[in-house]
PDB file of C-alpha atoms in Angstrom:
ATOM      1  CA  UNK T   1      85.899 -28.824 -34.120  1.00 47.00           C
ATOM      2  CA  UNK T   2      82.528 -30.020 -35.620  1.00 46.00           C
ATOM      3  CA  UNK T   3      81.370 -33.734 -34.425  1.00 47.00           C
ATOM      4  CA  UNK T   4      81.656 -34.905 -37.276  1.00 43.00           C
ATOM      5  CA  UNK T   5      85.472 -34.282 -37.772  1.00 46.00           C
ATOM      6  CA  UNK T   6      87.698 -37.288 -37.158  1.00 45.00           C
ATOM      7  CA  UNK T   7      90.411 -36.696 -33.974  1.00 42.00           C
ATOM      8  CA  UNK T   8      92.820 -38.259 -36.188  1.00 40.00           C
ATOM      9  CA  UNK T   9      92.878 -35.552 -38.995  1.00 39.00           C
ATOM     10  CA  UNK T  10      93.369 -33.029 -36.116  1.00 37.00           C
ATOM     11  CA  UNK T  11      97.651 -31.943 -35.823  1.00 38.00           C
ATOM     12  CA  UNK T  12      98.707 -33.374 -32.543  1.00 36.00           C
ATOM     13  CA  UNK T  13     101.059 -30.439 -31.175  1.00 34.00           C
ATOM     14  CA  UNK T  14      98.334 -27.185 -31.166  1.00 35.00           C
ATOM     15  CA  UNK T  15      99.783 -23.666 -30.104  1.00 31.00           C
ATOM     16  CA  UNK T  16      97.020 -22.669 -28.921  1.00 35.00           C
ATOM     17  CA  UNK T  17      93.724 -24.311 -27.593  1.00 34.00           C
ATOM     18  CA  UNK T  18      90.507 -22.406 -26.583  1.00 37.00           C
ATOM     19  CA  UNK T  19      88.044 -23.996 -23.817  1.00 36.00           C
ATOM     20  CA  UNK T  20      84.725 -22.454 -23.036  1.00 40.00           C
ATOM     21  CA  UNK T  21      85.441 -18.914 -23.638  1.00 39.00           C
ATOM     22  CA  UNK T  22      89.394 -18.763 -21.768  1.00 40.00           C
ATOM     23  CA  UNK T  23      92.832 -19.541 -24.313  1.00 39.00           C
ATOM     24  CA  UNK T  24      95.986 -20.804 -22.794  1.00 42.00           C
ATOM     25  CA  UNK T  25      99.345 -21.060 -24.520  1.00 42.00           C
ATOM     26  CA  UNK T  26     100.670 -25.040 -24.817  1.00 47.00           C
ATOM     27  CA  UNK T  27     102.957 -25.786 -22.403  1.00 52.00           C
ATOM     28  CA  UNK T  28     102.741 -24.024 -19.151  1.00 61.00           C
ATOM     29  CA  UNK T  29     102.004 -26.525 -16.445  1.00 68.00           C
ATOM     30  CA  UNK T  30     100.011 -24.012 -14.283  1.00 76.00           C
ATOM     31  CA  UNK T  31      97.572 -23.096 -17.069  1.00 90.00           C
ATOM     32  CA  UNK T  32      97.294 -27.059 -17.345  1.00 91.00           C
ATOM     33  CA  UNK T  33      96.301 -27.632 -13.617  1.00 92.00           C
ATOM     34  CA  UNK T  34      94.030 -24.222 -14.032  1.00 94.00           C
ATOM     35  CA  UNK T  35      91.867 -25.903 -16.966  1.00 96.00           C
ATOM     36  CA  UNK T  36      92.455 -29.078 -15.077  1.00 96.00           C
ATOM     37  CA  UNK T  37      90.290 -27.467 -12.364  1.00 96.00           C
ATOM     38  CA  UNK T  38      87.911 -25.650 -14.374  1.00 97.00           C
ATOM     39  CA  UNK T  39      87.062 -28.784 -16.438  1.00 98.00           C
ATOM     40  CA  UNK T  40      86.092 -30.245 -13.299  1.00 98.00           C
ATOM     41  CA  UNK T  41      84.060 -28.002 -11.917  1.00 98.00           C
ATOM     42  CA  UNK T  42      81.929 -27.661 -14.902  1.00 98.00           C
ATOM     43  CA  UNK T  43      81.250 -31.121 -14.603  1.00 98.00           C
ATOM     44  CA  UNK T  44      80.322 -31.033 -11.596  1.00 98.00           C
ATOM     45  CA  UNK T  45      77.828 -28.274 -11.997  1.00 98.00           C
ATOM     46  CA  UNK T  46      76.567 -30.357 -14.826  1.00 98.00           C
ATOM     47  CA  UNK T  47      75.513 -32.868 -12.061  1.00 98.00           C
ATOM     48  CA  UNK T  48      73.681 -30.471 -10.168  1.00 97.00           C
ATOM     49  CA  UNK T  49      71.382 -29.762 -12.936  1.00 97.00           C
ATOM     50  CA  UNK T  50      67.272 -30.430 -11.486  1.00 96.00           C
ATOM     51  CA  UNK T  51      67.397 -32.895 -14.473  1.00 96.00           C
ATOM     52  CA  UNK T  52      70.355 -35.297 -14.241  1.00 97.00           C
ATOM     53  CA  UNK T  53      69.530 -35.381  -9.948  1.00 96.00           C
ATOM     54  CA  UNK T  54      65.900 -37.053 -10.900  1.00 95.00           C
ATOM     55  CA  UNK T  55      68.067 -39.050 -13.694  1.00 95.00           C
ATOM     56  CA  UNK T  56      70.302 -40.380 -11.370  1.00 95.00           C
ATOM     57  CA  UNK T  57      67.935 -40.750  -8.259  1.00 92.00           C
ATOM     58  CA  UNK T  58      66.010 -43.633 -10.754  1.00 91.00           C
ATOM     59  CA  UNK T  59      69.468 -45.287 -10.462  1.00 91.00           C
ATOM     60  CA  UNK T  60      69.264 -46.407  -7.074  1.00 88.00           C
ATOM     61  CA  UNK T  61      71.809 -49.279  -7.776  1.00 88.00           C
ATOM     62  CA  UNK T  62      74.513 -47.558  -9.904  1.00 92.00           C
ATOM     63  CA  UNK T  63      74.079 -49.815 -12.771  1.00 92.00           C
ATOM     64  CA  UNK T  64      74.758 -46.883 -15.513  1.00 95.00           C
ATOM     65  CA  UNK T  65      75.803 -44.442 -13.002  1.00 96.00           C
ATOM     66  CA  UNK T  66      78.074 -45.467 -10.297  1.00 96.00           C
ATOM     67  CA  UNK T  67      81.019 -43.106  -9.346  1.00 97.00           C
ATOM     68  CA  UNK T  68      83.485 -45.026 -11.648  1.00 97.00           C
ATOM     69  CA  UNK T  69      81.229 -44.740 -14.780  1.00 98.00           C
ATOM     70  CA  UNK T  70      80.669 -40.455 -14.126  1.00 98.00           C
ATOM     71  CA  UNK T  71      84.201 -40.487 -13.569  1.00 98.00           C
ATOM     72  CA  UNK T  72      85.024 -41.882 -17.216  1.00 98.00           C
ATOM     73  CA  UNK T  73      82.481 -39.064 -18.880  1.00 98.00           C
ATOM     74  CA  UNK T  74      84.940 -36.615 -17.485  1.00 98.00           C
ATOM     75  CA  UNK T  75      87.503 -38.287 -19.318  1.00 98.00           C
ATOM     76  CA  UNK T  76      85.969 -38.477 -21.890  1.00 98.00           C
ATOM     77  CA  UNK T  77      85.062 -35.043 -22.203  1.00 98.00           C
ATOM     78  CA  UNK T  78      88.757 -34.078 -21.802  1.00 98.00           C
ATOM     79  CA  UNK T  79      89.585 -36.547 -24.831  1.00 98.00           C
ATOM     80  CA  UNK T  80      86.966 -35.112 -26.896  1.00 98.00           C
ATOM     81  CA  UNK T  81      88.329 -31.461 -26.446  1.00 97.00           C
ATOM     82  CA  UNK T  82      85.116 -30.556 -25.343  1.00 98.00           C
ATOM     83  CA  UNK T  83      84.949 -26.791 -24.787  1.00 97.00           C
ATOM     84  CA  UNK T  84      83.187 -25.584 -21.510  1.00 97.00           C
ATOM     85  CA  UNK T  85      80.302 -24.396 -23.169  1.00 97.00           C
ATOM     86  CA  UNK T  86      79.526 -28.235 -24.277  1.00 98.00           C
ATOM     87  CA  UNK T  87      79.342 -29.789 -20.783  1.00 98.00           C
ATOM     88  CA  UNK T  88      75.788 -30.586 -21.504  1.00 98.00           C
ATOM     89  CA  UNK T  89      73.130 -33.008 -20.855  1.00 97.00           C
ATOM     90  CA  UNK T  90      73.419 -34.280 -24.400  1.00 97.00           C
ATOM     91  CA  UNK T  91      76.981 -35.005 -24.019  1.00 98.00           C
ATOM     92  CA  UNK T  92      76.482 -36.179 -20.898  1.00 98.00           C
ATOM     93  CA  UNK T  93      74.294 -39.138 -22.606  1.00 98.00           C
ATOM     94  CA  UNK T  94      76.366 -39.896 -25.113  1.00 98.00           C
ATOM     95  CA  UNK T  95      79.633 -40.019 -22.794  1.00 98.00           C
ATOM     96  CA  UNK T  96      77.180 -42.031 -19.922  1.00 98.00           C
ATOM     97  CA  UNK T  97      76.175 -44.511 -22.787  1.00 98.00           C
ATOM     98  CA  UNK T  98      79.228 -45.144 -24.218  1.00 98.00           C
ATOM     99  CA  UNK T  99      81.468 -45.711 -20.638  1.00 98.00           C
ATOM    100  CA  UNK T 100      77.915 -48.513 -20.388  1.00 96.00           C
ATOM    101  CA  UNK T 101      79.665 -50.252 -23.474  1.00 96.00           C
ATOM    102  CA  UNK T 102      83.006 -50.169 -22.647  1.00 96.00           C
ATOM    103  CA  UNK T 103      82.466 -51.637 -19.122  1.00 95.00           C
ATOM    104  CA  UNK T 104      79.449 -53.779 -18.552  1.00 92.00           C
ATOM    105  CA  UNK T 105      78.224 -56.741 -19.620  1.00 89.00           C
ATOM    106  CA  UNK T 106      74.019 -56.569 -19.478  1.00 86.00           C
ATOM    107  CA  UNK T 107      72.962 -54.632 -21.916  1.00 88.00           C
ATOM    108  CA  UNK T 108      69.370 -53.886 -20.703  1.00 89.00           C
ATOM    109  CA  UNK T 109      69.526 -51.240 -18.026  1.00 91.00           C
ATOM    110  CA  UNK T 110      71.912 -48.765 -20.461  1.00 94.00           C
ATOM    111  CA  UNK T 111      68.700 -48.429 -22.814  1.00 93.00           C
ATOM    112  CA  UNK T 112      66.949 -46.583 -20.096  1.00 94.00           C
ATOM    113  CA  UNK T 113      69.000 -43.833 -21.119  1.00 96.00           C
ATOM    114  CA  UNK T 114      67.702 -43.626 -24.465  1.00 95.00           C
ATOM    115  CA  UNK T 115      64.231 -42.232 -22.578  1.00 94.00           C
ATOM    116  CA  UNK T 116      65.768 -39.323 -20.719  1.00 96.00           C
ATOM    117  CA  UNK T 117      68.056 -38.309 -23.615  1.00 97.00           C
ATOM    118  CA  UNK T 118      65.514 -38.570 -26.572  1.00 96.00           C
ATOM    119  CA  UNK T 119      62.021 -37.700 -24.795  1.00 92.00           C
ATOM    120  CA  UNK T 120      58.920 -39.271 -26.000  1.00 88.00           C
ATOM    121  CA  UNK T 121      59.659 -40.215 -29.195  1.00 91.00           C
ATOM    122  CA  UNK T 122      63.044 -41.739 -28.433  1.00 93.00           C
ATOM    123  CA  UNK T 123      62.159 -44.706 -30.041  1.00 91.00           C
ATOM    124  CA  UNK T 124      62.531 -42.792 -33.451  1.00 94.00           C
ATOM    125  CA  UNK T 125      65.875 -41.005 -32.555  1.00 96.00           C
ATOM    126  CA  UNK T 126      67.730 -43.985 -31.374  1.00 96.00           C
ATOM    127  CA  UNK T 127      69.953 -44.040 -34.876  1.00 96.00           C
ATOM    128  CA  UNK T 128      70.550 -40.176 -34.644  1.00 97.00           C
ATOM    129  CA  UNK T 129      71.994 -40.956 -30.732  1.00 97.00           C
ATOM    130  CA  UNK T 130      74.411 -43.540 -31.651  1.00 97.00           C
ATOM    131  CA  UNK T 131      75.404 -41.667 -34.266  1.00 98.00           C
ATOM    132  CA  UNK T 132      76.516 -39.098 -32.631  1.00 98.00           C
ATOM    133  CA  UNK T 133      77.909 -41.080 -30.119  1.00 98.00           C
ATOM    134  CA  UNK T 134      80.023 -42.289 -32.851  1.00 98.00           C
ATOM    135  CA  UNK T 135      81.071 -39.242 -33.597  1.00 98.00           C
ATOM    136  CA  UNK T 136      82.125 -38.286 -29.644  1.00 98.00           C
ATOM    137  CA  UNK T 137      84.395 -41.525 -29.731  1.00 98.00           C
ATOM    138  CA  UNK T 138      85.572 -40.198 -33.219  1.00 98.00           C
ATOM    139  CA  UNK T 139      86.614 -37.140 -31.472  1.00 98.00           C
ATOM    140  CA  UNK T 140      88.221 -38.985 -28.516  1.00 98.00           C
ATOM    141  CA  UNK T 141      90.799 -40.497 -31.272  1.00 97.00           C
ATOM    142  CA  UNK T 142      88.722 -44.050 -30.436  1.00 97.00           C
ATOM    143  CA  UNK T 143      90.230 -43.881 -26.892  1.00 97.00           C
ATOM    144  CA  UNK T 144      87.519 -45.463 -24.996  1.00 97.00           C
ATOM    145  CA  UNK T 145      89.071 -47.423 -22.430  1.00 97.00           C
ATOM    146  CA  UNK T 146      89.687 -45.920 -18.981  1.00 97.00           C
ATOM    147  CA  UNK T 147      92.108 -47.404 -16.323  1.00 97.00           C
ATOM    148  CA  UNK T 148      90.779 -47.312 -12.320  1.00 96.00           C
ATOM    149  CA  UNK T 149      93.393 -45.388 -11.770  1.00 97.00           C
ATOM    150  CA  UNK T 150      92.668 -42.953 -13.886  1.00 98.00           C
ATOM    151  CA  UNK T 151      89.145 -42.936 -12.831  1.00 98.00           C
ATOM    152  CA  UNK T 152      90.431 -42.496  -8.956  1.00 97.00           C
ATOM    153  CA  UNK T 153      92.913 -40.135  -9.865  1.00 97.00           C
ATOM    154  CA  UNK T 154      89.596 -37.548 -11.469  1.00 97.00           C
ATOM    155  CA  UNK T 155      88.041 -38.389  -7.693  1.00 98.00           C
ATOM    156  CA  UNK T 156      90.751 -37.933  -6.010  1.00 97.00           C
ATOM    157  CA  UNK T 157      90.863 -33.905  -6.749  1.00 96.00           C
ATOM    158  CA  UNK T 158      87.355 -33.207  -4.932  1.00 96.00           C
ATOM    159  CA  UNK T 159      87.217 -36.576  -2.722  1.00 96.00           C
ATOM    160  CA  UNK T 160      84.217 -34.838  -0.539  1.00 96.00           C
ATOM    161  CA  UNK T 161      82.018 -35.132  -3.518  1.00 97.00           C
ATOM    162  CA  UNK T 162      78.567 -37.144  -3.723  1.00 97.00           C
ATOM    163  CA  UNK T 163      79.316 -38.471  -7.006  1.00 97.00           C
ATOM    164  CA  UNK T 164      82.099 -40.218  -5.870  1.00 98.00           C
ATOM    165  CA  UNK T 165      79.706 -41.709  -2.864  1.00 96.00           C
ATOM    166  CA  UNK T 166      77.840 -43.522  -5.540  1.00 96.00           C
ATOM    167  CA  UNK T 167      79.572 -47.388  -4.711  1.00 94.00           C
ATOM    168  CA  UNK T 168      77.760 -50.039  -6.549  1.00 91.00           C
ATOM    169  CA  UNK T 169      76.904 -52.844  -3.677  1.00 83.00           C
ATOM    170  CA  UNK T 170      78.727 -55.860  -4.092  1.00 80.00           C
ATOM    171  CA  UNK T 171      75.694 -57.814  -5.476  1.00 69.00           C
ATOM    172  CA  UNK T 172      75.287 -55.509  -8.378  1.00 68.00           C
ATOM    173  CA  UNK T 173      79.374 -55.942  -9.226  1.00 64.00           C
ATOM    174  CA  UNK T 174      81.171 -58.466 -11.414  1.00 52.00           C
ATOM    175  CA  UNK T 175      80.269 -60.871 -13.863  1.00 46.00           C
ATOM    176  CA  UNK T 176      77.257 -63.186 -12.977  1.00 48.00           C
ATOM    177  CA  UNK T 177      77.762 -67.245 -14.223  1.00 44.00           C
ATOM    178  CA  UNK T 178      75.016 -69.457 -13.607  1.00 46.00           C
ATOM    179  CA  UNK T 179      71.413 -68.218 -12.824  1.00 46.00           C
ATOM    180  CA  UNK T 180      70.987 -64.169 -12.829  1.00 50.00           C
ATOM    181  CA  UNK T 181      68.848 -62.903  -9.491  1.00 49.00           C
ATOM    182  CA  UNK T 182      65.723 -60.870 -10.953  1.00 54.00           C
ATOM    183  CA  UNK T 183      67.534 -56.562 -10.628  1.00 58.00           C
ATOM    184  CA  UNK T 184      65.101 -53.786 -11.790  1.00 63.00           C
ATOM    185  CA  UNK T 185      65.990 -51.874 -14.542  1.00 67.00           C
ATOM    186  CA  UNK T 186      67.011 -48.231 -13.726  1.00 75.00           C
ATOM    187  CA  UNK T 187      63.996 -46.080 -13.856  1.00 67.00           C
ATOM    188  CA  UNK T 188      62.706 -44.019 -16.989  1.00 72.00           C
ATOM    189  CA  UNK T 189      61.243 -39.872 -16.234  1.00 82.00           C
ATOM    190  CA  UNK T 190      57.749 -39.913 -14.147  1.00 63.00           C
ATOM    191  CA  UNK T 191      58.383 -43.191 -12.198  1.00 65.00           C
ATOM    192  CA  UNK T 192      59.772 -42.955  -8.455  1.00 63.00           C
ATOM    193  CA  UNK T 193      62.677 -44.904  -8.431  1.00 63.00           C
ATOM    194  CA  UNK T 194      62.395 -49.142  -8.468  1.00 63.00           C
ATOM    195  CA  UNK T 195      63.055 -51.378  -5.350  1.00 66.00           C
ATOM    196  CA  UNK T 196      65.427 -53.793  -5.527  1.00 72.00           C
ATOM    197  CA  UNK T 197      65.106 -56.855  -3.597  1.00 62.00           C
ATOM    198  CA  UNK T 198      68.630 -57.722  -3.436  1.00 64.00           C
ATOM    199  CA  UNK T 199      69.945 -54.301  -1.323  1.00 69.00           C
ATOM    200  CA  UNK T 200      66.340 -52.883  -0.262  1.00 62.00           C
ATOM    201  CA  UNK T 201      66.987 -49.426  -1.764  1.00 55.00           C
ATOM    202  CA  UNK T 202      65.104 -47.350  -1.884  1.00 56.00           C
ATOM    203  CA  UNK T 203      63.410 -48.121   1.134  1.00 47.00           C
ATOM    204  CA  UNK T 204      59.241 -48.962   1.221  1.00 41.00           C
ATOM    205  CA  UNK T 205      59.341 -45.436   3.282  1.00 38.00           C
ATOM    206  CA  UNK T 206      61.409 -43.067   1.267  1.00 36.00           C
ATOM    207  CA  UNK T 207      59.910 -40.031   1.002  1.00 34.00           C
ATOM    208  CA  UNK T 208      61.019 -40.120  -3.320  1.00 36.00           C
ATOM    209  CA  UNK T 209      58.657 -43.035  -3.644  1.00 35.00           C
ATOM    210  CA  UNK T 210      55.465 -41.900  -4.749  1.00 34.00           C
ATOM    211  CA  UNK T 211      52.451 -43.705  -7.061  1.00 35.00           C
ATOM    212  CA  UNK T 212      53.826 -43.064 -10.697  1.00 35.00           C
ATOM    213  CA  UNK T 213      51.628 -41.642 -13.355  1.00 35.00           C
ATOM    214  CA  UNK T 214      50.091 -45.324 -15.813  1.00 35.00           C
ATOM    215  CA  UNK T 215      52.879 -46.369 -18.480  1.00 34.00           C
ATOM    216  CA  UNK T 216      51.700 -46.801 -21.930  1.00 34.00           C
ATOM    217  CA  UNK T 217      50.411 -49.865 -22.732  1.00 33.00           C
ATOM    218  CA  UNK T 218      50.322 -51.158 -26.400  1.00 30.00           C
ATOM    219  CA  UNK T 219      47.560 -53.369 -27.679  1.00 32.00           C
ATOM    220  CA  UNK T 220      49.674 -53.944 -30.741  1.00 33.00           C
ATOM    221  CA  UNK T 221      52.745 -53.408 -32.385  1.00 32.00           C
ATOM    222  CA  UNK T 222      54.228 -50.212 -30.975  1.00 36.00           C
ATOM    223  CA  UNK T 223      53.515 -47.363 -33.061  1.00 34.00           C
ATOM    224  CA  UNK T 224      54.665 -43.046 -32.460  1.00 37.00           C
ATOM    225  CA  UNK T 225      51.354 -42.227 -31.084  1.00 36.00           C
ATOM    226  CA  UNK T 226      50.676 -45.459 -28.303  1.00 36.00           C
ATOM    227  CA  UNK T 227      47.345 -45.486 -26.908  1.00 36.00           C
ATOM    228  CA  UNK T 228      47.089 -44.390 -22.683  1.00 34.00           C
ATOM    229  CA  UNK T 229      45.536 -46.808 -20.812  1.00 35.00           C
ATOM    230  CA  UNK T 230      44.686 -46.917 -17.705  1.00 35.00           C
ATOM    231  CA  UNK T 231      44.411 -50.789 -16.010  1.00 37.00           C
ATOM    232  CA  UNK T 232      45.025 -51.898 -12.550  1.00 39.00           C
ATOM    233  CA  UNK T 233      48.226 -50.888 -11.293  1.00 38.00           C
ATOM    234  CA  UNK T 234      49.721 -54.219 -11.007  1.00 38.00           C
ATOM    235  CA  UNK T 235      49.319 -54.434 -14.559  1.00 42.00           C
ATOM    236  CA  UNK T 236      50.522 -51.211 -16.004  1.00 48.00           C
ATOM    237  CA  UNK T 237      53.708 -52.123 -18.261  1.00 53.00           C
ATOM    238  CA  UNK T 238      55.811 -50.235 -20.736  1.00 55.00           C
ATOM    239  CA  UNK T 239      56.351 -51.682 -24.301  1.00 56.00           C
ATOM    240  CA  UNK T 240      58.765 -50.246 -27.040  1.00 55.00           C
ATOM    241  CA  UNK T 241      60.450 -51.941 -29.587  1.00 56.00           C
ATOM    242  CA  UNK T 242      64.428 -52.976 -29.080  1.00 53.00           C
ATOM    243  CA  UNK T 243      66.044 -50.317 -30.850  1.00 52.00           C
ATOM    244  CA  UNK T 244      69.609 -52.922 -30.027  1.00 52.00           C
ATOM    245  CA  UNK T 245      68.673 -56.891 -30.854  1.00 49.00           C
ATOM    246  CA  UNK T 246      64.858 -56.421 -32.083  1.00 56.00           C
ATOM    247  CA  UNK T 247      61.979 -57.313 -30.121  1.00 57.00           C
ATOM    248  CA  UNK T 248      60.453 -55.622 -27.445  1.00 56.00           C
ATOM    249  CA  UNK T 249      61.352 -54.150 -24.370  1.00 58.00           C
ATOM    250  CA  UNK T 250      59.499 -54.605 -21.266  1.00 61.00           C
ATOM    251  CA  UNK T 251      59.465 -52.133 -18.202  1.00 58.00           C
ATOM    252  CA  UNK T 252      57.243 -53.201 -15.385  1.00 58.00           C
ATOM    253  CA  UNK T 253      55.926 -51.004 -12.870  1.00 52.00           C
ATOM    254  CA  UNK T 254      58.508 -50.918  -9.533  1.00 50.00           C
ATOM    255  CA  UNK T 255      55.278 -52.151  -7.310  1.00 48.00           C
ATOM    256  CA  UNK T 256      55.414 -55.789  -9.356  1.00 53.00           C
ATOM    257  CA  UNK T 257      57.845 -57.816  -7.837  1.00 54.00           C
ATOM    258  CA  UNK T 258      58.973 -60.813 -10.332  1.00 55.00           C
ATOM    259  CA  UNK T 259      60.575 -63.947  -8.382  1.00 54.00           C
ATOM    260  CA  UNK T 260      63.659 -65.218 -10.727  1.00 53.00           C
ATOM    261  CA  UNK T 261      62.803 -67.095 -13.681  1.00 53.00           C
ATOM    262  CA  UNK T 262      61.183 -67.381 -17.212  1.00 56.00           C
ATOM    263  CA  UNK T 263      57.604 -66.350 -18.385  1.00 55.00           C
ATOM    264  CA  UNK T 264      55.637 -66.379 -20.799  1.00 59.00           C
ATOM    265  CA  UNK T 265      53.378 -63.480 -22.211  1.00 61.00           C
ATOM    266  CA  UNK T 266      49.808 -64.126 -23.080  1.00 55.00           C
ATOM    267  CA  UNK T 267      48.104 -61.257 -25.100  1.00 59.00           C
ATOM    268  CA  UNK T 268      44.444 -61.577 -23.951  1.00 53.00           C
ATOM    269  CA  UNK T 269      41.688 -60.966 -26.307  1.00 54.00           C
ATOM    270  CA  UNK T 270      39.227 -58.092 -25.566  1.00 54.00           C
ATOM    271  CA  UNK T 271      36.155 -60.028 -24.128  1.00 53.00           C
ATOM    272  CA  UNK T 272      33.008 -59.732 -25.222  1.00 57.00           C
ATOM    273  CA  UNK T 273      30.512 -57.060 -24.194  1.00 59.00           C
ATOM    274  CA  UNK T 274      27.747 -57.636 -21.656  1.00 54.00           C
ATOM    275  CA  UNK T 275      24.711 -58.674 -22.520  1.00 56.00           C
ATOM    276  CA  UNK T 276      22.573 -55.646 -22.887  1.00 56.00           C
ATOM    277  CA  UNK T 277      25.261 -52.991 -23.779  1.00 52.00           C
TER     278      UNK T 277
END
């Protein structure tokens, strides 16, 4: 099936379906619990990958990546049809992205994804991601929501897991009224993951947290090719435009700690050479 071809144009009842290399014949409820198992386990292989560990360690607070949210890519894989050989990091993404928009309600820390599925140039490949994206829900027959049950029913066949340990605290949970507490955005590739204030993780003494490389810093309006600079730590920060709403996006460094509230950003102009130079 191509990802471009609509679920619905698919016949429901198949005699046959092929997954990653093995065929069953429909109907037998032992070959069911066999793929069943198999699906699994390439998923959770997929997790072990050197790649999605460092994504997932920047996620300290499960905010795109509690066990709930990995749980529904699995699902969503199954939907989708996916055959073995496409348990990837790319559909990872997609699936990871779109369980964000089904179930929560900040925007923000989803678009951190955008940086460890794109690369460098994300910013220009942000249409081509949602497209396809599109085209995984197309696949799925548009069946994006996921009960808890369901979700607890894909832990519940290999409970011992440590994707399944991955509990969002209570103060990242629900929907905030009133005044939102100041929570760092899950970390983007060559940062050590941010502190949060509210549940101290990671700790100031982790052995993971280590000075990051400087972010870019644009002087003006963000372009493919942003100039490296290399200020004072405390006042590294990472611009890119809003690929979502417009704007700009903001990522400061995990060492600058923000107390709740509103600010205002001043662009300074350069000042002038000294005397002499």
């Amino acid at each position: 099936m191509s990802d471009t071809q609509d679920l619905a144009t698919v016949p429901v009842v198949a005699t046959q379906v092929k997954l990653g290399g093995w065929s069953r014949q429909g109907g037998g409820s032992g070959s069911v619990h066999q793929r069943r198992h198999q699906e699994l386990q390439a998923f959770l292989n997929l997790l072990e990958h050197s790649f999605l560990q460092e994504f997932l360690s920047k996620d300290p607070c499960f905010q795109i990546s509690d066990k709930y949210l990995l749980a529904m890519v699995l699902v969503y894989f199954r939907r989708a049809n996916l055959k073995l050989s496409e348990y990837t990091h790319s559909n990872l993404f997609l699936a990871l992205f779109l369980a964000n928009d089904m179930e929560e309600d900040v925007e923000d820390p989803k678009c951190v994804i955008f940086l460890w599925a794109l690369g460098k140039d994300w910013h220009l490949r942000v249409s081509d991601f949602l497209h396809q994206r599109d085209n995984l829900w197309a696949r799925m027959g548009f069946r994006a929501m996921v009960s808890r049950e369901c979700c607890e029913e894909v832990m519940a066949k290999e409970r011992s897991h440590w994707a399944w340990t991955r509990e969002r605290r209570p103060q990242h949970g629900g929907a905030q009224r009133g005044p939102k507490a100041q929570v760092p955005l899950p970390g983007p590739p060559s940062l050590s993951p941010p502190h949060c204030s509210l549940c101290g993780w990671p700790p100031s003494h982790s052995h993971c947290h280590h000075q990051p490389c400087p972010l870019p810093v644009l002087t003006k309006c963000p372009s493919p090719t942003p100039e490296w600079h290399c200020p004072p730590l405390q006042a590294c920060l990472s611009v890119a435009e809003d690929p979502l709403v417009g704007g700009f996006l903001i990522i400061p460094p995990p060492q600058l700690q923000l107390e709740p509230g509103t600010y205002s950003l001043h662009i300074l102009p350069k000042p002038p050479p000294c005397p002499g130079h």
